[in-house]
Amino acid sequence: MLKKVDSSQLRVGMYVQDLDCSWIEHPFVRSRFVLTSEDEIRKIVGANIRNVVIDCNKGIDVEDAPTVAEARAQTESELQALMSKPTAAPAPPPRTTIAEELQRAANIRRQAAGLVREVMQDARLGKAIELDRVSPMVENITASILRNPGALLGLLRIKSKDDYTFLHSVSVCTLLVAFCRSRNMNEETTYQAGLGGLLHDTGKALVPDHILNKPGRLSDDEFNIIRKHPQDGYEILLRTPAIGPIPLDITLHHHERRDASGYPDKQGGDDISELAQMAAIVDVYDAITADRCYHKGLPAAEALRKIYEWSKFHFNPVYAQEFVRCVGIYPVGTLVLLESGRLAVVVEPHESSLLTPKVNVFYDTNKKSFIQPQTVDLARPLGHGGGDKIVRHELPEKWQVDPVKFMAAA
């Protein structure tokens, strides 16, 4: 039986099934092991890991602890209530269809990744960053979000292991622009936040490739080198003419946490700026949903559940909830199974009901065959383009399909 316990309840003899944190944050080579010493427990607590999943069949039990299923059901109930709550200001409808925007979004994705690669190469050579080259890209990303946010956000969910570092920066920029817009921030603040998102990992240019792309857990010394990248990036941007305070702040503080467990300055609470706190949420969400050579990315819905749970300690709970509502529990590009047994890809969130997005159906799991693609508005009743509901998200590799191919297929 798997249970979720507070780290203060850990005892020698327990079997750790999962350290409930982002993969990069825990100090152990493995995530599953028997606790054999108080030092190991102190190491977990010292890493600010608040919750741990234990296997009671392999080690000591905690009688009053909830099972993983019970804890998940509680979180799911809270998220369902959050998603069912009407928005104060419904999102405006997209200006273009996702089919119309996909090709432009694909070009932006490719060009932005190339630009980030060049920026990091220049930084590695000691050259100053040229804002005249970077600014138009932030404007292009923002324009795509204004036309139809789902196209670029959906495309950016797919990253290869080779271009992760560059596409991660593009994703953080795009998500942060969308997040700012959902919070009704003004145009200049949104632009500056997007600029900070695109440049936030510039300091990784100074991290040796064998550490940045290591196919395994980092040693303590290697992790200490990685932890220098916010400060390194900040110092690189300081040499950039006309750079503003917002990109500098996001670059320096996107790894800070509200419980003061982050780095480099161990800021806590509201000492961390609003935009740096927003960037921290976006950065973690994109990192944990990406496949790496040493880490399988989480499905978007699971990652949002983690963000919500971790907001009890690491993130501003209000910002975390607003981000979940911004992205939607079923983000555009998510593969879902419907009650009818059909597979579908989410193509557009409902403007006020985030549990009933528009989807493109394309496969019948009962007949095990592809079907004529069709757009279904899950907010509508049967006979009016709806009449179905989402049962759960699905992994594309399970069905060997590429959801992007069906985002514009109907």
mmCIF file of N, CA and C in Angstrom, residues 270-355:
data_model
loop_
_atom_site.group_PDB
_atom_site.id
_atom_site.type_symbol
_atom_site.label_atom_id
_atom_site.label_comp_id
_atom_site.label_asym_id
_atom_site.label_seq_id
_atom_site.Cartn_x
_atom_site.Cartn_y
_atom_site.Cartn_z
ATOM 1 N N ASP A 270 6.811 37.314 0.029
ATOM 2 C CA ASP A 270 6.636 38.412 -0.908
ATOM 3 C C ASP A 270 7.909 39.223 -1.120
ATOM 4 N N ASP A 271 9.034 38.765 -0.542
ATOM 5 C CA ASP A 271 10.318 39.374 -0.916
ATOM 6 C C ASP A 271 10.642 39.048 -2.377
ATOM 7 N N ILE A 272 10.065 37.963 -2.888
ATOM 8 C CA ILE A 272 10.212 37.610 -4.296
ATOM 9 C C ILE A 272 9.177 38.413 -5.077
ATOM 10 N N SER A 273 9.595 39.051 -6.145
ATOM 11 C CA SER A 273 8.677 39.889 -6.909
ATOM 12 C C SER A 273 7.558 39.058 -7.528
ATOM 13 N N GLU A 274 6.474 39.722 -7.863
ATOM 14 C CA GLU A 274 5.319 39.056 -8.470
ATOM 15 C C GLU A 274 5.710 38.314 -9.744
ATOM 16 N N LEU A 275 6.459 38.970 -10.640
ATOM 17 C CA LEU A 275 6.798 38.349 -11.919
ATOM 18 C C LEU A 275 7.812 37.227 -11.755
ATOM 19 N N ALA A 276 8.718 37.346 -10.785
ATOM 20 C CA ALA A 276 9.664 36.251 -10.533
ATOM 21 C C ALA A 276 8.929 35.032 -9.981
ATOM 22 N N GLN A 277 7.901 35.267 -9.150
ATOM 23 C CA GLN A 277 7.095 34.154 -8.639
ATOM 24 C C GLN A 277 6.309 33.495 -9.774
ATOM 25 N N MET A 278 5.785 34.289 -10.678
ATOM 26 C CA MET A 278 5.076 33.739 -11.831
ATOM 27 C C MET A 278 6.032 32.948 -12.714
ATOM 28 N N ALA A 279 7.226 33.497 -12.925
ATOM 29 C CA ALA A 279 8.222 32.810 -13.762
ATOM 30 C C ALA A 279 8.650 31.490 -13.139
ATOM 31 N N ALA A 280 8.730 31.432 -11.806
ATOM 32 C CA ALA A 280 9.116 30.192 -11.124
ATOM 33 C C ALA A 280 8.106 29.084 -11.404
ATOM 34 N N ILE A 281 6.832 29.428 -11.372
ATOM 35 C CA ILE A 281 5.776 28.445 -11.641
ATOM 36 C C ILE A 281 5.875 27.951 -13.081
ATOM 37 N N VAL A 282 6.008 28.887 -14.012
ATOM 38 C CA VAL A 282 6.090 28.546 -15.434
ATOM 39 C C VAL A 282 7.317 27.687 -15.717
ATOM 40 N N ASP A 283 8.449 28.054 -15.127
ATOM 41 C CA ASP A 283 9.708 27.336 -15.348
ATOM 42 C C ASP A 283 9.602 25.882 -14.881
ATOM 43 N N VAL A 284 9.055 25.662 -13.699
ATOM 44 C CA VAL A 284 8.923 24.300 -13.173
ATOM 45 C C VAL A 284 7.922 23.502 -14.007
ATOM 46 N N TYR A 285 6.793 24.117 -14.340
ATOM 47 C CA TYR A 285 5.783 23.410 -15.140
ATOM 48 C C TYR A 285 6.371 22.917 -16.456
ATOM 49 N N ASP A 286 7.082 23.788 -17.166
ATOM 50 C CA ASP A 286 7.628 23.366 -18.455
ATOM 51 C C ASP A 286 8.715 22.316 -18.277
ATOM 52 N N ALA A 287 9.524 22.445 -17.218
ATOM 53 C CA ALA A 287 10.615 21.488 -16.994
ATOM 54 C C ALA A 287 10.089 20.094 -16.693
ATOM 55 N N ILE A 288 9.052 19.986 -15.872
ATOM 56 C CA ILE A 288 8.597 18.655 -15.462
ATOM 57 C C ILE A 288 7.699 17.994 -16.506
ATOM 58 N N THR A 289 7.253 18.758 -17.515
ATOM 59 C CA THR A 289 6.463 18.142 -18.576
ATOM 60 C C THR A 289 7.319 17.710 -19.762
ATOM 61 N N ALA A 290 8.610 18.027 -19.739
ATOM 62 C CA ALA A 290 9.496 17.720 -20.871
ATOM 63 C C ALA A 290 10.205 16.385 -20.663
ATOM 64 N N ASP A 291 10.357 15.648 -21.748
ATOM 65 C CA ASP A 291 11.156 14.422 -21.716
ATOM 66 C C ASP A 291 12.635 14.780 -21.768
ATOM 67 N N ARG A 292 13.395 14.200 -20.850
ATOM 68 C CA ARG A 292 14.842 14.343 -20.891
ATOM 69 C C ARG A 292 15.450 12.943 -20.928
ATOM 70 N N CYS A 293 16.738 12.868 -21.210
ATOM 71 C CA CYS A 293 17.365 11.547 -21.304
ATOM 72 C C CYS A 293 17.378 10.835 -19.948
ATOM 73 N N TYR A 294 17.183 11.563 -18.850
ATOM 74 C CA TYR A 294 17.220 10.980 -17.518
ATOM 75 C C TYR A 294 15.888 11.129 -16.782
ATOM 76 N N HIS A 295 14.848 11.628 -17.489
ATOM 77 C CA HIS A 295 13.596 11.923 -16.791
ATOM 78 C C HIS A 295 12.449 11.919 -17.791
ATOM 79 N N LYS A 296 11.423 11.121 -17.536
ATOM 80 C CA LYS A 296 10.237 11.101 -18.376
ATOM 81 C C LYS A 296 9.298 12.221 -17.960
ATOM 82 N N GLY A 297 8.921 13.052 -18.920
ATOM 83 C CA GLY A 297 8.056 14.174 -18.616
ATOM 84 C C GLY A 297 6.674 13.737 -18.157
ATOM 85 N N LEU A 298 6.073 14.528 -17.263
ATOM 86 C CA LEU A 298 4.727 14.257 -16.791
ATOM 87 C C LEU A 298 3.700 14.751 -17.804
ATOM 88 N N PRO A 299 2.552 14.101 -17.915
ATOM 89 C CA PRO A 299 1.458 14.673 -18.701
ATOM 90 C C PRO A 299 1.075 16.030 -18.117
ATOM 91 N N ALA A 300 0.567 16.913 -18.959
ATOM 92 C CA ALA A 300 0.262 18.280 -18.519
ATOM 93 C C ALA A 300 -0.686 18.299 -17.324
ATOM 94 N N ALA A 301 -1.721 17.456 -17.361
ATOM 95 C CA ALA A 301 -2.689 17.452 -16.264
ATOM 96 C C ALA A 301 -2.040 17.049 -14.944
ATOM 97 N N GLU A 302 -1.130 16.066 -14.992
ATOM 98 C CA GLU A 302 -0.421 15.632 -13.781
ATOM 99 C C GLU A 302 0.521 16.724 -13.295
ATOM 100 N N ALA A 303 1.185 17.406 -14.216
ATOM 101 C CA ALA A 303 2.107 18.485 -13.844
ATOM 102 C C ALA A 303 1.362 19.634 -13.171
ATOM 103 N N LEU A 304 0.196 19.970 -13.679
ATOM 104 C CA LEU A 304 -0.595 21.038 -13.059
ATOM 105 C C LEU A 304 -1.057 20.629 -11.665
ATOM 106 N N ARG A 305 -1.349 19.336 -11.502
ATOM 107 C CA ARG A 305 -1.720 18.829 -10.175
ATOM 108 C C ARG A 305 -0.543 18.992 -9.210
ATOM 109 N N LYS A 306 0.668 18.704 -9.697
ATOM 110 C CA LYS A 306 1.861 18.866 -8.866
ATOM 111 C C LYS A 306 2.072 20.336 -8.502
ATOM 112 N N ILE A 307 1.940 21.227 -9.486
ATOM 113 C CA ILE A 307 2.097 22.663 -9.225
ATOM 114 C C ILE A 307 1.120 23.107 -8.137
ATOM 115 N N TYR A 308 -0.107 22.644 -8.235
ATOM 116 C CA TYR A 308 -1.129 22.994 -7.247
ATOM 117 C C TYR A 308 -0.731 22.483 -5.868
ATOM 118 N N GLU A 309 -0.267 21.227 -5.788
ATOM 119 C CA GLU A 309 0.133 20.659 -4.494
ATOM 120 C C GLU A 309 1.350 21.379 -3.925
ATOM 121 N N TRP A 310 2.348 21.642 -4.755
ATOM 122 C CA TRP A 310 3.577 22.285 -4.286
ATOM 123 C C TRP A 310 3.366 23.739 -3.886
ATOM 124 N N SER A 311 2.238 24.326 -4.324
ATOM 125 C CA SER A 311 1.985 25.732 -3.970
ATOM 126 C C SER A 311 1.731 25.908 -2.477
ATOM 127 N N LYS A 312 1.506 24.803 -1.770
ATOM 128 C CA LYS A 312 1.350 24.909 -0.319
ATOM 129 C C LYS A 312 2.632 25.382 0.341
ATOM 130 N N PHE A 313 3.776 25.148 -0.337
ATOM 131 C CA PHE A 313 5.063 25.503 0.253
ATOM 132 C C PHE A 313 5.909 26.389 -0.671
ATOM 133 N N HIS A 314 6.026 25.989 -1.939
ATOM 134 C CA HIS A 314 7.027 26.592 -2.813
ATOM 135 C C HIS A 314 6.542 27.798 -3.618
ATOM 136 N N PHE A 315 5.245 27.815 -3.958
ATOM 137 C CA PHE A 315 4.734 28.870 -4.837
ATOM 138 C C PHE A 315 3.610 29.642 -4.158
ATOM 139 N N ASN A 316 3.357 30.827 -4.664
ATOM 140 C CA ASN A 316 2.214 31.595 -4.200
ATOM 141 C C ASN A 316 0.939 30.844 -4.602
ATOM 142 N N PRO A 317 0.118 30.411 -3.632
ATOM 143 C CA PRO A 317 -1.066 29.602 -3.972
ATOM 144 C C PRO A 317 -2.020 30.306 -4.934
ATOM 145 N N VAL A 318 -2.167 31.615 -4.776
ATOM 146 C CA VAL A 318 -3.083 32.357 -5.661
ATOM 147 C C VAL A 318 -2.547 32.347 -7.084
ATOM 148 N N TYR A 319 -1.240 32.600 -7.247
ATOM 149 C CA TYR A 319 -0.654 32.590 -8.588
ATOM 150 C C TYR A 319 -0.723 31.191 -9.198
ATOM 151 N N ALA A 320 -0.485 30.177 -8.367
ATOM 152 C CA ALA A 320 -0.533 28.802 -8.874
ATOM 153 C C ALA A 320 -1.933 28.466 -9.382
ATOM 154 N N GLN A 321 -2.950 28.855 -8.624
ATOM 155 C CA GLN A 321 -4.320 28.598 -9.064
ATOM 156 C C GLN A 321 -4.639 29.362 -10.341
ATOM 157 N N GLU A 322 -4.164 30.595 -10.436
ATOM 158 C CA GLU A 322 -4.410 31.386 -11.646
ATOM 159 C C GLU A 322 -3.674 30.786 -12.845
ATOM 160 N N PHE A 323 -2.499 30.205 -12.606
ATOM 161 C CA PHE A 323 -1.781 29.567 -13.707
ATOM 162 C C PHE A 323 -2.522 28.317 -14.181
ATOM 163 N N VAL A 324 -3.027 27.529 -13.240
ATOM 164 C CA VAL A 324 -3.786 26.339 -13.611
ATOM 165 C C VAL A 324 -4.995 26.736 -14.455
ATOM 166 N N ARG A 325 -5.652 27.812 -14.067
ATOM 167 C CA ARG A 325 -6.806 28.284 -14.835
ATOM 168 C C ARG A 325 -6.376 28.848 -16.179
ATOM 169 N N CYS A 326 -5.213 29.472 -16.225
ATOM 170 C CA CYS A 326 -4.694 30.026 -17.485
ATOM 171 C C CYS A 326 -4.416 28.913 -18.488
ATOM 172 N N VAL A 327 -3.723 27.875 -18.046
ATOM 173 C CA VAL A 327 -3.348 26.781 -18.939
ATOM 174 C C VAL A 327 -4.528 25.844 -19.172
ATOM 175 N N GLY A 328 -5.343 25.642 -18.121
ATOM 176 C CA GLY A 328 -6.448 24.701 -18.204
ATOM 177 C C GLY A 328 -5.981 23.315 -17.825
ATOM 178 N N ILE A 329 -6.804 22.578 -17.121
ATOM 179 C CA ILE A 329 -6.411 21.250 -16.660
ATOM 180 C C ILE A 329 -6.191 20.313 -17.844
ATOM 181 N N TYR A 330 -6.774 20.661 -18.987
ATOM 182 C CA TYR A 330 -6.525 19.931 -20.237
ATOM 183 C C TYR A 330 -6.007 20.933 -21.265
ATOM 184 N N PRO A 331 -4.706 21.254 -21.233
ATOM 185 C CA PRO A 331 -4.163 22.270 -22.140
ATOM 186 C C PRO A 331 -4.317 21.871 -23.606
ATOM 187 N N VAL A 332 -4.303 22.872 -24.470
ATOM 188 C CA VAL A 332 -4.351 22.612 -25.905
ATOM 189 C C VAL A 332 -3.207 21.672 -26.289
ATOM 190 N N GLY A 333 -3.531 20.660 -27.098
ATOM 191 C CA GLY A 333 -2.544 19.657 -27.497
ATOM 192 C C GLY A 333 -2.588 18.402 -26.656
ATOM 193 N N THR A 334 -3.391 18.404 -25.568
ATOM 194 C CA THR A 334 -3.492 17.232 -24.700
ATOM 195 C C THR A 334 -4.322 16.140 -25.372
ATOM 196 N N LEU A 335 -3.830 14.918 -25.320
ATOM 197 C CA LEU A 335 -4.575 13.766 -25.824
ATOM 198 C C LEU A 335 -5.490 13.266 -24.713
ATOM 199 N N VAL A 336 -6.789 13.117 -25.015
ATOM 200 C CA VAL A 336 -7.749 12.712 -23.994
ATOM 201 C C VAL A 336 -8.615 11.565 -24.515
ATOM 202 N N LEU A 337 -9.102 10.753 -23.571
ATOM 203 C CA LEU A 337 -10.061 9.699 -23.876
ATOM 204 C C LEU A 337 -11.439 10.187 -23.457
ATOM 205 N N LEU A 338 -12.413 10.088 -24.372
ATOM 206 C CA LEU A 338 -13.775 10.516 -24.082
ATOM 207 C C LEU A 338 -14.620 9.345 -23.591
ATOM 208 N N GLU A 339 -15.729 9.660 -22.974
ATOM 209 C CA GLU A 339 -16.620 8.642 -22.427
ATOM 210 C C GLU A 339 -17.119 7.693 -23.518
ATOM 211 N N SER A 340 -17.207 8.206 -24.735
ATOM 212 C CA SER A 340 -17.672 7.399 -25.866
ATOM 213 C C SER A 340 -16.634 6.379 -26.327
ATOM 214 N N GLY A 341 -15.401 6.475 -25.793
ATOM 215 C CA GLY A 341 -14.328 5.588 -26.221
ATOM 216 C C GLY A 341 -13.498 6.164 -27.346
ATOM 217 N N ARG A 342 -13.778 7.408 -27.725
ATOM 218 C CA ARG A 342 -13.009 8.048 -28.778
ATOM 219 C C ARG A 342 -11.803 8.780 -28.199
ATOM 220 N N LEU A 343 -10.714 8.793 -28.968
ATOM 221 C CA LEU A 343 -9.556 9.619 -28.628
ATOM 222 C C LEU A 343 -9.724 10.979 -29.273
ATOM 223 N N ALA A 344 -9.253 12.004 -28.577
ATOM 224 C CA ALA A 344 -9.359 13.366 -29.105
ATOM 225 C C ALA A 344 -8.178 14.187 -28.625
ATOM 226 N N VAL A 345 -7.912 15.264 -29.333
ATOM 227 C CA VAL A 345 -6.884 16.216 -28.920
ATOM 228 C C VAL A 345 -7.577 17.541 -28.619
ATOM 229 N N VAL A 346 -7.229 18.151 -27.495
ATOM 230 C CA VAL A 346 -7.829 19.426 -27.087
ATOM 231 C C VAL A 346 -7.323 20.527 -28.021
ATOM 232 N N VAL A 347 -8.246 21.324 -28.570
ATOM 233 C CA VAL A 347 -7.859 22.378 -29.512
ATOM 234 C C VAL A 347 -8.232 23.776 -29.049
ATOM 235 N N GLU A 348 -9.127 23.870 -28.068
ATOM 236 C CA GLU A 348 -9.509 25.213 -27.611
ATOM 237 C C GLU A 348 -10.205 25.116 -26.257
ATOM 238 N N PRO A 349 -9.752 25.890 -25.262
ATOM 239 C CA PRO A 349 -10.451 25.869 -23.978
ATOM 240 C C PRO A 349 -11.791 26.596 -24.086
ATOM 241 N N HIS A 350 -12.740 26.184 -23.274
ATOM 242 C CA HIS A 350 -13.999 26.924 -23.184
ATOM 243 C C HIS A 350 -13.721 28.231 -22.466
ATOM 244 N N GLU A 351 -14.396 29.306 -22.883
ATOM 245 C CA GLU A 351 -14.066 30.619 -22.325
ATOM 246 C C GLU A 351 -14.369 30.738 -20.845
ATOM 247 N N SER A 352 -15.258 29.897 -20.304
ATOM 248 C CA SER A 352 -15.564 30.002 -18.872
ATOM 249 C C SER A 352 -15.591 28.664 -18.160
ATOM 250 N N SER A 353 -15.765 27.541 -18.874
ATOM 251 C CA SER A 353 -15.806 26.216 -18.253
ATOM 252 C C SER A 353 -14.606 25.403 -18.711
ATOM 253 N N LEU A 354 -13.576 25.354 -17.877
ATOM 254 C CA LEU A 354 -12.309 24.751 -18.280
ATOM 255 C C LEU A 354 -12.351 23.233 -18.323
ATOM 256 N N LEU A 355 -13.431 22.628 -17.834
ATOM 257 C CA LEU A 355 -13.555 21.171 -17.874
ATOM 258 C C LEU A 355 -14.199 20.682 -19.165
#
